[in-house]
Coordinates of C-alpha atoms in Angstrom, one line a residue:
Chain A
X18 CA -20.7 2.8 30.5
X19 CA -17.6 2.2 27.9
X20 CA -18.3 -0.9 25.2
X21 CA -16.3 -3.9 26.7
X22 CA -12.6 -4.1 25.4
X23 CA -13.0 -6.7 22.2
X24 CA -10.0 -8.7 21.4
X25 CA -11.3 -10.8 17.4
X26 CA -8.9 -12.9 15.7
X27 CA -7.8 -14.4 12.2
X28 CA -5.9 -17.6 11.0
X29 CA -6.5 -16.9 7.2
X30 CA -9.6 -17.0 5.1
X31 CA -8.9 -20.1 2.0
X32 CA -10.5 -22.9 0.4
X33 CA -11.1 -26.3 2.4
X34 CA -7.6 -27.4 2.5
X35 CA -6.8 -29.2 -0.9
X36 CA -3.1 -30.9 0.1
X37 CA -5.6 -33.1 2.6
X38 CA -8.2 -35.7 2.3
X39 CA -10.5 -35.1 5.0
X40 CA -10.9 -31.4 4.1
X41 CA -8.9 -30.7 7.1
X42 CA -10.6 -32.0 10.2
X43 CA -7.4 -33.4 12.0
X44 CA -6.1 -30.6 11.8
X45 CA -8.7 -28.4 13.7
X46 CA -7.9 -29.4 17.3
X47 CA -4.5 -28.4 17.1
X48 CA -5.9 -24.4 15.2
X49 CA -8.6 -24.4 17.5
X50 CA -6.1 -24.7 20.8
X51 CA -3.9 -22.2 18.3
X52 CA -6.6 -19.6 17.7
X53 CA -7.8 -20.0 21.9
X54 CA -3.8 -19.4 22.9
X55 CA -3.3 -16.0 20.9
X56 CA -7.0 -15.1 22.4
X57 CA -5.7 -15.3 25.9
X58 CA -2.6 -13.7 25.2
X59 CA -4.5 -10.0 23.7
X60 CA -7.2 -11.1 26.3
X61 CA -4.5 -10.6 29.2
X62 CA -3.3 -7.0 28.3
X63 CA -7.2 -6.2 27.5
X64 CA -7.9 -7.3 31.0
X65 CA -5.1 -5.1 32.6
X66 CA -6.7 -2.3 31.4
X67 CA -3.5 -2.1 28.9
X68 CA -4.2 -0.6 25.5
X69 CA -5.6 -2.3 22.3
X70 CA -2.6 -2.5 19.9
X71 CA -0.5 -5.0 22.5
X72 CA -3.6 -6.7 22.7
X73 CA -3.2 -6.9 19.0
X74 CA 0.6 -7.6 19.2
X75 CA 0.6 -10.3 21.8
X76 CA -2.1 -12.0 20.3
X77 CA -0.3 -12.0 16.6
X78 CA 3.0 -12.6 18.3
X79 CA 1.8 -16.3 18.9
X80 CA 0.0 -16.9 16.4
X81 CA 3.5 -16.4 14.2
X82 CA 5.1 -18.8 16.5
X83 CA 3.0 -20.9 16.1
X84 CA 3.2 -23.4 13.1
X85 CA -0.3 -24.3 11.5
X86 CA -0.4 -20.7 10.2
X87 CA 0.9 -18.9 7.7
X88 CA 3.2 -16.3 9.3
X89 CA 6.6 -15.9 11.0
X90 CA 7.4 -19.9 12.3
X91 CA 5.3 -22.3 8.6
X92 CA 5.5 -19.4 6.9
X93 CA 5.1 -20.3 2.9
X94 CA 7.4 -20.4 0.4
X95 CA 8.0 -18.5 -2.8
X96 CA 8.3 -20.0 -5.5
X97 CA 12.6 -20.0 -5.3
X98 CA 11.8 -22.1 -2.0
X99 CA 12.3 -18.9 0.6
X100 CA 10.4 -17.6 3.4
X101 CA 9.2 -13.9 2.9
X102 CA 7.2 -11.8 5.3
X103 CA 5.1 -9.0 5.3
X104 CA 2.9 -6.8 8.6
X105 CA 1.8 -4.9 9.9
X106 CA 0.2 -2.7 13.0
X107 CA -2.2 0.3 13.1
X108 CA -3.1 2.1 16.2
X109 CA -6.9 4.1 15.8
X110 CA -5.9 6.7 18.3
X111 CA -3.3 8.5 16.4
X112 CA -4.3 6.5 13.5
X113 CA -0.1 5.9 13.3
X114 CA 0.4 2.4 11.1
X115 CA 3.6 0.7 10.2
X116 CA 4.5 -2.2 8.4
X117 CA 7.5 -4.5 6.7
X118 CA 7.5 -6.7 3.5
X119 CA 9.6 -9.1 3.0
X120 CA 11.8 -9.6 5.8
X121 CA 13.4 -13.1 6.6
X122 CA 14.7 -14.0 9.5
X123 CA 12.9 -11.8 11.3
X124 CA 11.3 -14.4 14.1
X125 CA 8.5 -12.1 14.9
X126 CA 7.3 -9.4 11.9
X127 CA 4.8 -7.7 13.7
X128 CA 7.0 -6.3 16.2
X129 CA 9.2 -4.9 13.0
X130 CA 5.3 -3.0 12.3
X131 CA 5.7 -1.6 15.4
X132 CA 9.4 -0.7 15.4
X133 CA 8.5 1.3 12.0
X134 CA 5.3 3.3 14.1
X135 CA 7.3 4.4 16.7
X136 CA 10.5 4.9 15.2
X137 CA 8.1 7.2 12.9
X138 CA 10.9 8.7 10.0
X139 CA 8.6 6.0 7.9
X140 CA 5.5 3.7 7.3
X141 CA 6.9 1.2 5.6
X142 CA 10.6 -0.4 4.8
X143 CA 10.9 -3.8 2.6
X144 CA 13.5 -6.5 2.3
X145 CA 17.7 -5.9 3.6
X146 CA 16.4 -2.5 5.0
X147 CA 13.8 -3.8 6.9
X148 CA 15.8 -6.2 8.1
X149 CA 18.8 -4.3 9.6
X150 CA 16.0 -2.2 10.7
X151 CA 15.1 -4.8 12.9
X152 CA 18.4 -5.4 13.8
X153 CA 18.7 -2.0 15.1
X154 CA 16.0 -2.6 16.7
X155 CA 17.3 -5.2 19.1
X156 CA 14.6 -8.2 17.8
X157 CA 15.2 -11.3 18.0
X158 CA 15.9 -13.2 14.6
X159 CA 16.0 -17.0 13.3
X160 CA 17.5 -19.8 11.1
X161 CA 15.9 -19.0 7.8
X162 CA 15.6 -23.1 8.5
X163 CA 13.6 -22.3 11.4
X164 CA 10.8 -20.6 9.4
X165 CA 10.4 -23.6 6.9
X166 CA 7.7 -26.3 8.3
X167 CA 8.0 -29.7 6.3
X168 CA 4.0 -29.8 5.9
X169 CA 5.1 -26.1 3.3
X170 CA 8.1 -28.1 1.5
X171 CA 4.7 -30.7 1.1
X172 CA 2.3 -28.0 -0.6
X173 CA 4.7 -25.8 -2.7
X174 CA 3.7 -28.5 -5.6
X175 CA 0.5 -28.7 -4.9
X176 CA -0.3 -25.1 -4.4
X177 CA 2.0 -23.1 -6.9
X178 CA -1.0 -21.9 -9.0
X179 CA -3.1 -21.5 -6.8
X180 CA -5.0 -20.0 -3.6
X181 CA -2.9 -18.7 -0.1
X182 CA -4.9 -18.6 3.1
X183 CA -2.9 -18.9 6.4
X184 CA -2.0 -15.9 7.1
X185 CA -2.9 -14.2 10.7
X186 CA -4.2 -11.0 12.4
X187 CA -5.8 -9.8 15.5
X188 CA -8.6 -7.0 15.8
X189 CA -9.1 -5.2 19.9
X190 CA -11.1 -2.2 21.1
X191 CA -9.5 -1.8 24.2
X192 CA -11.3 0.3 27.7
X193 CA -10.7 3.3 26.6
X194 CA -11.5 2.9 23.0
X195 CA -9.6 2.5 21.0
X196 CA -8.9 0.2 18.0
X197 CA -5.7 -1.4 17.1
X198 CA -5.4 -3.8 13.9
X199 CA -2.9 -6.1 13.0
X200 CA -1.6 -8.8 10.3
X201 CA 1.6 -10.9 9.0
X202 CA 2.1 -13.2 7.3
X203 CA 4.3 -15.4 4.9
X204 CA 2.5 -15.5 2.4
X205 CA 1.7 -17.1 -0.8
X206 CA 2.9 -20.4 -1.4
X207 CA 5.2 -20.0 -4.8
X208 CA 4.4 -16.2 -4.7
X209 CA 8.1 -14.6 -7.2
X210 CA 10.7 -13.2 -4.5
X211 CA 10.1 -8.9 -3.8
X212 CA 6.5 -10.3 -4.3
X213 CA 4.5 -8.3 -1.7
X214 CA 0.5 -8.3 -1.1
X215 CA -1.7 -6.3 1.0
X216 CA -1.1 -7.6 4.8
X217 CA 1.2 -4.3 5.3
X218 CA 0.0 -2.1 3.4
X219 CA -2.1 0.7 4.5
X220 CA -5.7 0.5 4.2
X221 CA -5.4 -2.9 1.8
X222 CA -4.9 -5.5 4.7
X223 CA -5.0 -2.9 7.5
X224 CA -6.2 -0.1 8.9
X225 CA -7.0 1.1 12.7
X226 CA -9.2 4.5 13.0
X227 CA -10.7 5.4 16.5
X228 CA -13.4 7.6 14.7
X229 CA -14.4 4.5 12.1
X230 CA -13.2 1.0 12.9
X231 CA -9.8 -1.4 13.2
X232 CA -9.4 -4.3 10.0
X233 CA -7.1 -7.4 9.4
X234 CA -7.7 -8.9 6.2
X235 CA -7.1 -12.6 4.4
X236 CA -6.7 -14.0 0.8
X237 CA -6.1 -13.4 -2.1
X238 CA -3.8 -10.3 -1.9
X239 CA -3.3 -8.8 -4.8
X240 CA -7.3 -8.3 -5.2
X241 CA -7.6 -6.7 -1.9
X242 CA -5.1 -4.3 -2.7
X243 CA -6.7 -3.6 -5.4
X244 CA -9.9 -3.5 -4.3
X245 CA -8.8 -0.8 -1.8
X246 CA -10.3 -3.4 1.2
X247 CA -9.5 -2.0 4.6
X248 CA -10.0 1.2 3.9
X249 CA -12.5 1.0 1.5
X250 CA -14.6 -1.1 4.5
X251 CA -13.6 2.5 6.6
X252 CA -14.5 5.3 3.9
X253 CA -18.4 3.9 3.3
X254 CA -18.8 3.2 7.1
X255 CA -17.8 7.0 7.7
X256 CA -18.9 8.3 4.2
X257 CA -21.7 6.2 3.0
X258 CA -23.0 5.5 7.3
X259 CA -24.1 2.2 6.8
X260 CA -23.1 -1.0 9.6
X261 CA -20.0 -2.0 10.0
X262 CA -21.6 -6.0 8.5
X263 CA -22.3 -4.0 5.1
X264 CA -19.8 -2.2 5.1
X265 CA -17.6 -5.6 5.5
X266 CA -19.8 -6.9 2.6
X267 CA -19.6 -4.5 0.2
X268 CA -16.4 -4.2 0.2
X269 CA -15.2 -7.3 0.2
X270 CA -17.5 -7.5 -3.3
X271 CA -15.4 -5.3 -4.4
X272 CA -12.4 -7.9 -3.9
X273 CA -14.9 -9.9 -5.4
X274 CA -15.4 -8.0 -8.0
X275 CA -11.3 -7.5 -8.5
X276 CA -11.1 -11.5 -9.2
X277 CA -10.6 -12.4 -5.4
X278 CA -11.7 -13.3 -2.4
X279 CA -11.6 -13.8 1.4
X280 CA -12.4 -12.2 4.0
X281 CA -11.7 -9.8 7.3
X282 CA -12.2 -9.0 10.9
X283 CA -13.3 -5.9 11.6
X284 CA -14.6 -3.7 14.9
X285 CA -16.1 -0.3 16.6
X286 CA -16.2 2.2 19.0
X287 CA -18.8 -0.5 20.4
X288 CA -20.7 -3.9 19.8
X289 CA -19.0 -7.0 18.8
X290 CA -16.5 -7.7 16.3
X291 CA -17.7 -9.0 12.2
X292 CA -15.8 -11.3 10.8
X293 CA -17.1 -11.7 7.4
X294 CA -15.6 -14.6 4.5
X295 CA -15.8 -15.0 1.1
X296 CA -13.9 -18.6 1.3
X297 CA -15.0 -21.8 3.0
X298 CA -13.0 -21.3 5.7
X299 CA -12.1 -18.7 7.5
X300 CA -10.3 -19.6 10.9
X301 CA -11.0 -17.0 13.1
X302 CA -12.5 -16.3 16.8
X303 CA -13.2 -13.3 19.2
X304 CA -13.9 -12.1 22.6
X305 CA -14.6 -9.8 25.7
X306 CA -12.9 -9.4 28.9
X307 CA -14.1 -12.2 30.9
X308 CA -15.9 -13.4 28.7
X309 CA -15.7 -16.6 26.8
X310 CA -13.8 -17.9 23.7
X311 CA -15.5 -18.3 20.8
X312 CA -13.6 -19.9 17.3
X313 CA -14.2 -21.5 13.9
X314 CA -12.9 -22.1 10.6
X315 CA -16.3 -22.5 8.9
X316 CA -18.7 -20.8 8.4
X317 CA -21.8 -21.0 10.7
X318 CA -22.1 -20.4 14.7
X319 CA -19.1 -20.3 16.6
X320 CA -17.9 -22.7 18.8
X321 CA -16.5 -22.2 22.4
X322 CA -13.8 -23.2 23.7
X323 CA -13.5 -25.5 26.8
X324 CA -11.8 -23.3 29.4
X325 CA -9.0 -24.1 30.4
Chain B
X27 CA -20.7 14.5 -27.1
X28 CA -17.6 13.0 -25.0
X29 CA -15.5 15.3 -23.0
X30 CA -12.4 15.8 -24.7
X31 CA -9.0 13.7 -23.9
X32 CA -6.6 15.0 -21.3
X33 CA -3.8 14.7 -19.5
X34 CA -2.5 16.4 -16.4
X35 CA 1.3 16.1 -14.9
X36 CA 3.5 16.7 -11.8
X37 CA 7.2 17.0 -11.6
X38 CA 6.6 17.3 -7.2
X39 CA 5.3 19.5 -4.8
X40 CA 7.9 20.4 -1.8
X41 CA 9.1 23.5 0.1
X42 CA 10.6 25.7 -2.5
X43 CA 14.3 24.6 -3.5
X44 CA 15.9 25.2 0.2
X45 CA 18.7 24.4 -0.9
X46 CA 19.4 27.6 -3.2
X47 CA 19.5 31.4 -3.0
X48 CA 17.1 31.9 -5.5
X49 CA 14.4 29.9 -4.2
X50 CA 14.6 27.9 -7.7
X51 CA 13.4 30.5 -10.1
X52 CA 17.2 30.3 -12.3
X53 CA 16.2 25.2 -12.7
X54 CA 12.1 26.7 -13.2
X55 CA 13.2 27.4 -17.6
X56 CA 14.0 24.2 -17.4
X57 CA 11.5 22.1 -15.6
X58 CA 9.1 23.9 -17.4
X59 CA 10.2 22.7 -20.6
X60 CA 10.6 19.0 -19.7
X61 CA 7.1 19.2 -18.2
X62 CA 6.1 20.9 -21.6
X63 CA 7.6 17.2 -23.7
X64 CA 6.6 14.9 -21.0
X65 CA 2.7 16.8 -22.3
X66 CA 3.5 16.5 -25.0
X67 CA 4.7 12.7 -25.4
X68 CA 1.1 12.0 -24.0
X69 CA -0.8 13.9 -25.8
X70 CA 0.6 11.9 -28.9
X71 CA -0.3 9.2 -27.5
X72 CA -3.9 10.9 -27.3
X73 CA -3.9 12.6 -30.6
X74 CA -4.3 9.0 -32.3
X75 CA -7.0 8.1 -29.7
X76 CA -4.7 5.5 -27.7
X77 CA -5.5 5.2 -24.4
X78 CA -5.2 6.8 -21.0
X79 CA -2.5 4.2 -19.8
X80 CA -0.2 4.4 -22.6
X81 CA -0.5 8.2 -22.4
X82 CA 0.4 8.7 -19.1
X83 CA 3.4 6.3 -19.2
X84 CA 4.5 8.3 -22.3
X85 CA 4.9 11.4 -20.1
X86 CA 6.1 9.3 -16.7
X87 CA 8.9 8.1 -19.4
X88 CA 10.3 11.2 -20.1
X89 CA 10.2 12.8 -16.9
X90 CA 11.9 9.6 -15.1
X91 CA 15.2 10.7 -18.0
X92 CA 15.1 14.4 -17.2
X93 CA 17.1 15.5 -14.5
X94 CA 15.5 17.5 -13.3
X95 CA 12.7 15.8 -10.8
X96 CA 13.3 13.1 -8.6
X97 CA 12.3 10.0 -10.4
X98 CA 14.0 7.8 -12.7
X99 CA 17.9 9.5 -13.7
X100 CA 17.6 12.4 -11.1
X101 CA 16.4 10.8 -8.0
X102 CA 16.9 11.2 -4.8
X103 CA 19.5 8.8 -2.7
X104 CA 18.9 7.2 0.6
X105 CA 20.9 7.3 3.7
X106 CA 23.1 4.9 2.2
X107 CA 24.0 7.3 -1.0
X108 CA 21.9 5.0 -3.9
X109 CA 19.0 5.0 -5.6
X110 CA 16.4 3.2 -5.0
X111 CA 13.0 3.9 -7.1
X112 CA 9.0 2.4 -6.5
X113 CA 6.6 3.4 -8.9
X114 CA 3.1 2.0 -9.9
X115 CA 0.5 2.2 -12.5
X116 CA -2.9 2.1 -12.6
X117 CA -6.1 1.3 -15.3
X118 CA -9.6 2.5 -14.7
X119 CA -11.0 0.5 -17.6
X120 CA -10.9 -3.3 -15.2
X121 CA -9.0 -1.4 -12.0
X122 CA -5.8 -3.4 -12.7
X123 CA -2.8 -1.8 -10.6
X124 CA 0.2 -2.6 -10.7
X125 CA 3.4 -1.0 -9.4
X126 CA 7.4 -1.3 -8.1
X127 CA 9.5 -0.7 -5.0
X128 CA 12.6 -0.2 -4.2
X129 CA 14.4 -1.4 -7.7
X130 CA 17.8 0.1 -8.7
X131 CA 19.3 -0.1 -12.4
X132 CA 15.7 -0.1 -13.7
X133 CA 15.2 3.0 -16.3
X134 CA 11.6 3.3 -16.9
X135 CA 10.7 2.2 -13.7
X136 CA 6.8 2.6 -14.5
X137 CA 7.4 0.4 -17.6
X138 CA 8.3 -2.1 -14.1
X139 CA 5.3 -1.4 -13.2
X140 CA 3.1 -2.2 -15.7
X141 CA 5.1 -5.1 -16.2
X142 CA 3.8 -6.2 -13.3
X143 CA 0.0 -4.8 -14.2
X144 CA -0.2 -7.1 -17.6
X145 CA 2.0 -10.2 -15.8
X146 CA -0.5 -10.3 -13.7
X147 CA 0.5 -12.8 -10.6
X148 CA 1.0 -10.0 -8.6
X149 CA -0.1 -6.2 -8.1
X150 CA 3.1 -5.1 -6.0
X151 CA 7.5 -6.4 -6.4
X152 CA 10.3 -5.9 -4.5
X153 CA 13.7 -5.3 -4.4
X154 CA 16.3 -7.6 -6.7
X155 CA 13.0 -10.1 -6.3
X156 CA 11.2 -7.1 -8.8
X157 CA 14.7 -6.0 -10.4
X158 CA 14.8 -9.8 -11.8
X159 CA 11.2 -9.5 -13.0
X160 CA 12.8 -5.8 -14.6
X161 CA 15.5 -7.7 -16.6
X162 CA 13.3 -10.8 -17.3
X163 CA 10.4 -8.9 -18.8
X164 CA 13.0 -7.3 -22.0
X165 CA 13.6 -4.3 -19.7
X166 CA 16.1 -1.6 -20.1
X167 CA 19.0 -0.9 -17.0
X168 CA 21.7 1.4 -16.5
X169 CA 24.5 1.1 -14.3
X170 CA 23.8 2.4 -11.0
X171 CA 26.1 5.5 -11.4
X172 CA 23.6 6.9 -14.2
X173 CA 20.9 7.8 -11.6
X174 CA 22.9 10.1 -9.6
X175 CA 23.7 13.2 -9.9
X176 CA 25.7 16.2 -8.6
X177 CA 23.7 18.1 -7.8
X178 CA 21.7 14.9 -5.2
X179 CA 25.5 13.9 -4.1
X180 CA 25.5 17.8 -2.6
X181 CA 21.5 18.4 -1.4
X182 CA 21.7 14.9 0.3
X183 CA 23.5 17.0 3.1
X184 CA 21.3 20.1 3.6
X185 CA 18.1 17.1 3.1
X186 CA 18.3 14.3 5.1
X187 CA 16.1 15.6 7.9
X188 CA 13.4 17.2 5.5
X189 CA 10.9 17.2 3.0
X190 CA 11.2 15.2 -0.2
X191 CA 9.6 16.8 -3.7
X192 CA 10.5 15.5 -6.9
X193 CA 7.9 13.0 -7.7
X194 CA 6.9 12.6 -11.0
X195 CA 3.2 12.2 -12.2
X196 CA 0.1 11.6 -14.8
X197 CA -3.4 11.4 -14.5
X198 CA -5.3 11.4 -18.3
X199 CA -8.6 10.4 -19.9
X200 CA -9.1 9.3 -23.5
X201 CA -11.0 9.8 -26.0
X202 CA -13.3 7.1 -25.5
X203 CA -13.5 8.2 -21.8
X204 CA -11.7 5.8 -19.8
X205 CA -8.9 7.0 -17.0
X206 CA -5.7 6.3 -15.9
X207 CA -2.6 7.3 -13.4
X208 CA 1.2 6.6 -12.8
X209 CA 3.2 7.8 -10.9
X210 CA 7.5 7.2 -9.9
X211 CA 10.1 8.4 -7.0
X212 CA 13.3 8.1 -6.1
X213 CA 12.1 8.3 -2.9
X214 CA 13.0 10.8 0.4
X215 CA 16.4 12.6 0.7
X216 CA 18.0 10.1 3.6
X217 CA 15.7 8.0 3.5
X218 CA 16.7 4.3 5.4
X219 CA 17.1 1.8 2.2
X220 CA 13.4 -0.5 1.6
X221 CA 12.0 2.8 2.0
X222 CA 8.3 2.3 0.1
X223 CA 6.8 5.4 0.1
X224 CA 3.3 6.2 -1.3
X225 CA 3.5 6.8 -4.8
X226 CA 3.7 3.4 -6.0
X227 CA 1.2 2.0 -2.9
X228 CA -2.7 1.6 -4.8
X229 CA -4.8 3.5 -2.9
X230 CA -2.0 6.0 -1.1
X231 CA -0.1 7.6 -4.1
X232 CA -1.9 5.9 -7.3
X233 CA -4.7 5.1 -7.9
X234 CA -7.8 4.7 -11.1
X235 CA -10.8 4.4 -11.7
X236 CA -13.3 5.4 -14.3
X237 CA -16.2 4.9 -11.8
X238 CA -14.1 7.0 -10.0
X239 CA -11.2 9.2 -10.8
X240 CA -7.7 8.8 -12.0
X241 CA -5.4 10.0 -8.5
X242 CA -1.8 11.2 -8.1
X243 CA -0.4 12.5 -5.2
X244 CA 3.4 13.7 -4.0
X245 CA 4.9 15.3 -1.2
X246 CA 5.7 13.7 2.2
X247 CA 4.7 10.3 0.6
X248 CA 4.6 8.8 4.6
X249 CA 1.1 11.2 5.7
X250 CA -0.2 10.2 1.8
X251 CA 0.4 6.5 3.6
X252 CA -1.3 7.1 6.9
X253 CA -4.0 9.2 5.0
X254 CA -5.1 6.5 2.3
X255 CA -4.7 10.1 -0.1
X256 CA -6.0 8.3 -3.4
X257 CA -7.8 6.0 -2.2
X258 CA -9.5 8.8 0.6
X259 CA -10.5 11.6 -3.0
X260 CA -12.1 8.1 -4.8
X261 CA -14.3 7.7 -1.7
X262 CA -15.6 11.0 -1.3
X263 CA -16.3 11.4 -4.5
X264 CA -17.8 8.4 -4.7
X265 CA -19.8 7.9 -1.6
X266 CA -19.8 11.3 0.1
X267 CA -21.0 13.0 -3.7
X268 CA -19.2 15.5 -3.5
X269 CA -17.0 17.2 -6.4
X270 CA -13.3 16.4 -7.4
X271 CA -12.0 19.4 -6.1
X272 CA -13.6 19.1 -3.0
X273 CA -12.7 16.2 -2.7
X274 CA -8.9 16.0 -3.0
X275 CA -9.3 18.9 -0.3
X276 CA -10.7 16.4 1.9
X277 CA -8.3 14.0 1.7
X278 CA -5.4 16.9 1.9
X279 CA -6.7 17.5 4.8
X280 CA -6.8 13.7 5.9
X281 CA -2.5 14.4 4.8
X282 CA -1.9 17.3 7.1
X283 CA -3.3 15.5 10.1
X284 CA -0.7 12.7 9.5
X285 CA 2.0 15.5 9.6
X286 CA 2.3 15.9 6.5
X287 CA 2.0 17.8 2.9
X288 CA 1.9 17.5 -0.6
X289 CA -0.6 17.8 -3.5
X290 CA -2.3 15.8 -6.6
X291 CA -3.0 15.9 -10.0
X292 CA -6.4 14.4 -10.4
X293 CA -9.5 13.6 -13.3
X294 CA -12.4 12.2 -13.6
X295 CA -14.9 10.9 -16.7
X296 CA -15.6 15.0 -17.4
X297 CA -14.7 18.2 -17.1
X298 CA -11.0 19.9 -16.7
X299 CA -8.3 17.8 -14.3
X300 CA -7.4 19.5 -10.5
X301 CA -4.0 19.6 -9.6
X302 CA -4.3 21.0 -6.0
X303 CA -1.7 21.5 -3.0
X304 CA -0.6 22.6 0.6
X305 CA 3.1 22.6 -0.4
X306 CA 4.0 25.7 -1.0
X307 CA 5.0 24.5 -4.9
X308 CA 4.2 21.7 -7.4
X309 CA 4.9 21.4 -10.8
X310 CA 2.5 20.7 -12.9
X311 CA 0.6 20.8 -16.3
X312 CA -1.9 20.2 -18.8
X313 CA -2.9 20.8 -21.6
X314 CA -6.4 19.1 -23.7
X315 CA -6.2 17.2 -27.3
X316 CA -5.2 20.1 -29.3
X317 CA -5.7 22.8 -26.7
X318 CA -2.5 25.0 -25.1
X319 CA -0.3 23.4 -23.0
X320 CA -0.5 24.9 -18.8
X321 CA 2.3 24.2 -16.7
X322 CA 3.0 26.0 -13.3
X323 CA 5.1 25.8 -10.4
X324 CA 3.8 28.1 -8.3
X325 CA -0.2 28.7 -7.0
X326 CA -2.3 30.4 -9.2
X327 CA -3.5 31.0 -12.6
X328 CA -0.6 28.7 -15.2
X329 CA 1.4 30.3 -17.7
X330 CA 0.6 29.6 -21.5
X331 CA 3.5 27.5 -22.8
X332 CA 5.5 28.7 -26.8
X333 CA 4.8 26.3 -29.1
X334 CA 7.9 24.9 -30.5

């Protein structure tokens, strides 16, 4: 019997909110509801027998529009006070992948990444060239101010030297066993203009191969780049022959060795997703088609979201 | 006994010059001399007991200034007729890596990549942000026209839909057994502005780990990105336990499966470098400290350069 279609999402890994005295607990109900909305959007695709690729994109689009997360609206600010976003999508069926880096104004960077992938000429486009490509593809744009929320302005000073977090992502397995991954981020607060993290980079923050696994990562992007993280997960699964949880743990150890921390969500052609992290928090959730929605931020068991 | 210090370089893989009736044979003496000059620059560092990192940078700087190659002066032109260059350096000792993408005006993109790596805040910078960073780092700039040579203008129309090639790179092992890699490119003729290929991406076009290997790749960058090529070489060596030549062959097969071709140069902590390719040509050369310089473009045995 074909394993059930499944979707997992994340809203970033990082320390327990350094900008709030309650550790961010007051924000959790809203974040949990946001994770639930993203899960439902992706599950609606999978329940209709739709492809994993469309499911991860649908989930990430909801998270990009939700200002709780560091992607789309609500993105982190660069050292210049601007928003520069990165995103990627990966289709495990034919190992196609597309990404955009340092784009401004594109409402849904994940759609720009898909447009790059489907166009097929290139894998990765950046900056003004990527924006021109997205306009040509007919994607929606918003004014630069639309992306900037007050909390990020306040956070900029606190976070200038600090950790990132809040990147969003999704991995899915559809009814036909195809895998897909998507990741979208506003980068790190206070990053230099032009900085590209792991999120849009094939094999670093995003990867999908039906023969291996689908992975979306979050954390200190520089360390994930230095560890070639997502491809390391796939390589350990495929070449070392360990299980998915072990592969993720070993690849996260390489991230630690590279001076960073974070987490990931990952899924193979069988079994539930895994969602390990080495930070205090990783906002995350998952569900099977027809099953309960499970979400959490702290380590330990997930909580079941009430059915709407 | 410590294995000898060694340097390998490439000047790109691709078809036998489609823009010339003699298959490019008339250009070979000049190209061979250029490869020799780059080898000598890197060997001078290694002969003094200098680090592999400085050797690969010295060799790539010579190739960037040499208009035979698609890097620095002589870079390919985008569809907009502009030059946008990518480069990366990787130090296998501490697995640091740095890259720049889509930079214009920086005379030696490989030095900008090193500056990013040594700064340490980020791994990858692109576009105007990368250029501002390079200016801040005191690097030399040239006017946009300095990079554009007449041959590229003529080649643009012919190559618009075609293959790349001419990327440069180097890998080295120094007297202390440290490994390093560097890659620099003008991208693909007729590429969309903002396109980023495999060269500056950790684990795609460039990788170095003393515990594994150093790799610099060249070819159809999109396929190397989709194959996570350089990290796949390292992973097969490390996790599958095959030798370096086999690891490169297997990783190049993944590039073929991803719809592209090309080649690489790679070296481990012991033995000579390997230089496989799946294209008609790969301009390449290598030498041990104190030994002969070997160069070739076509498959088969290399030719010894006359001592100057």
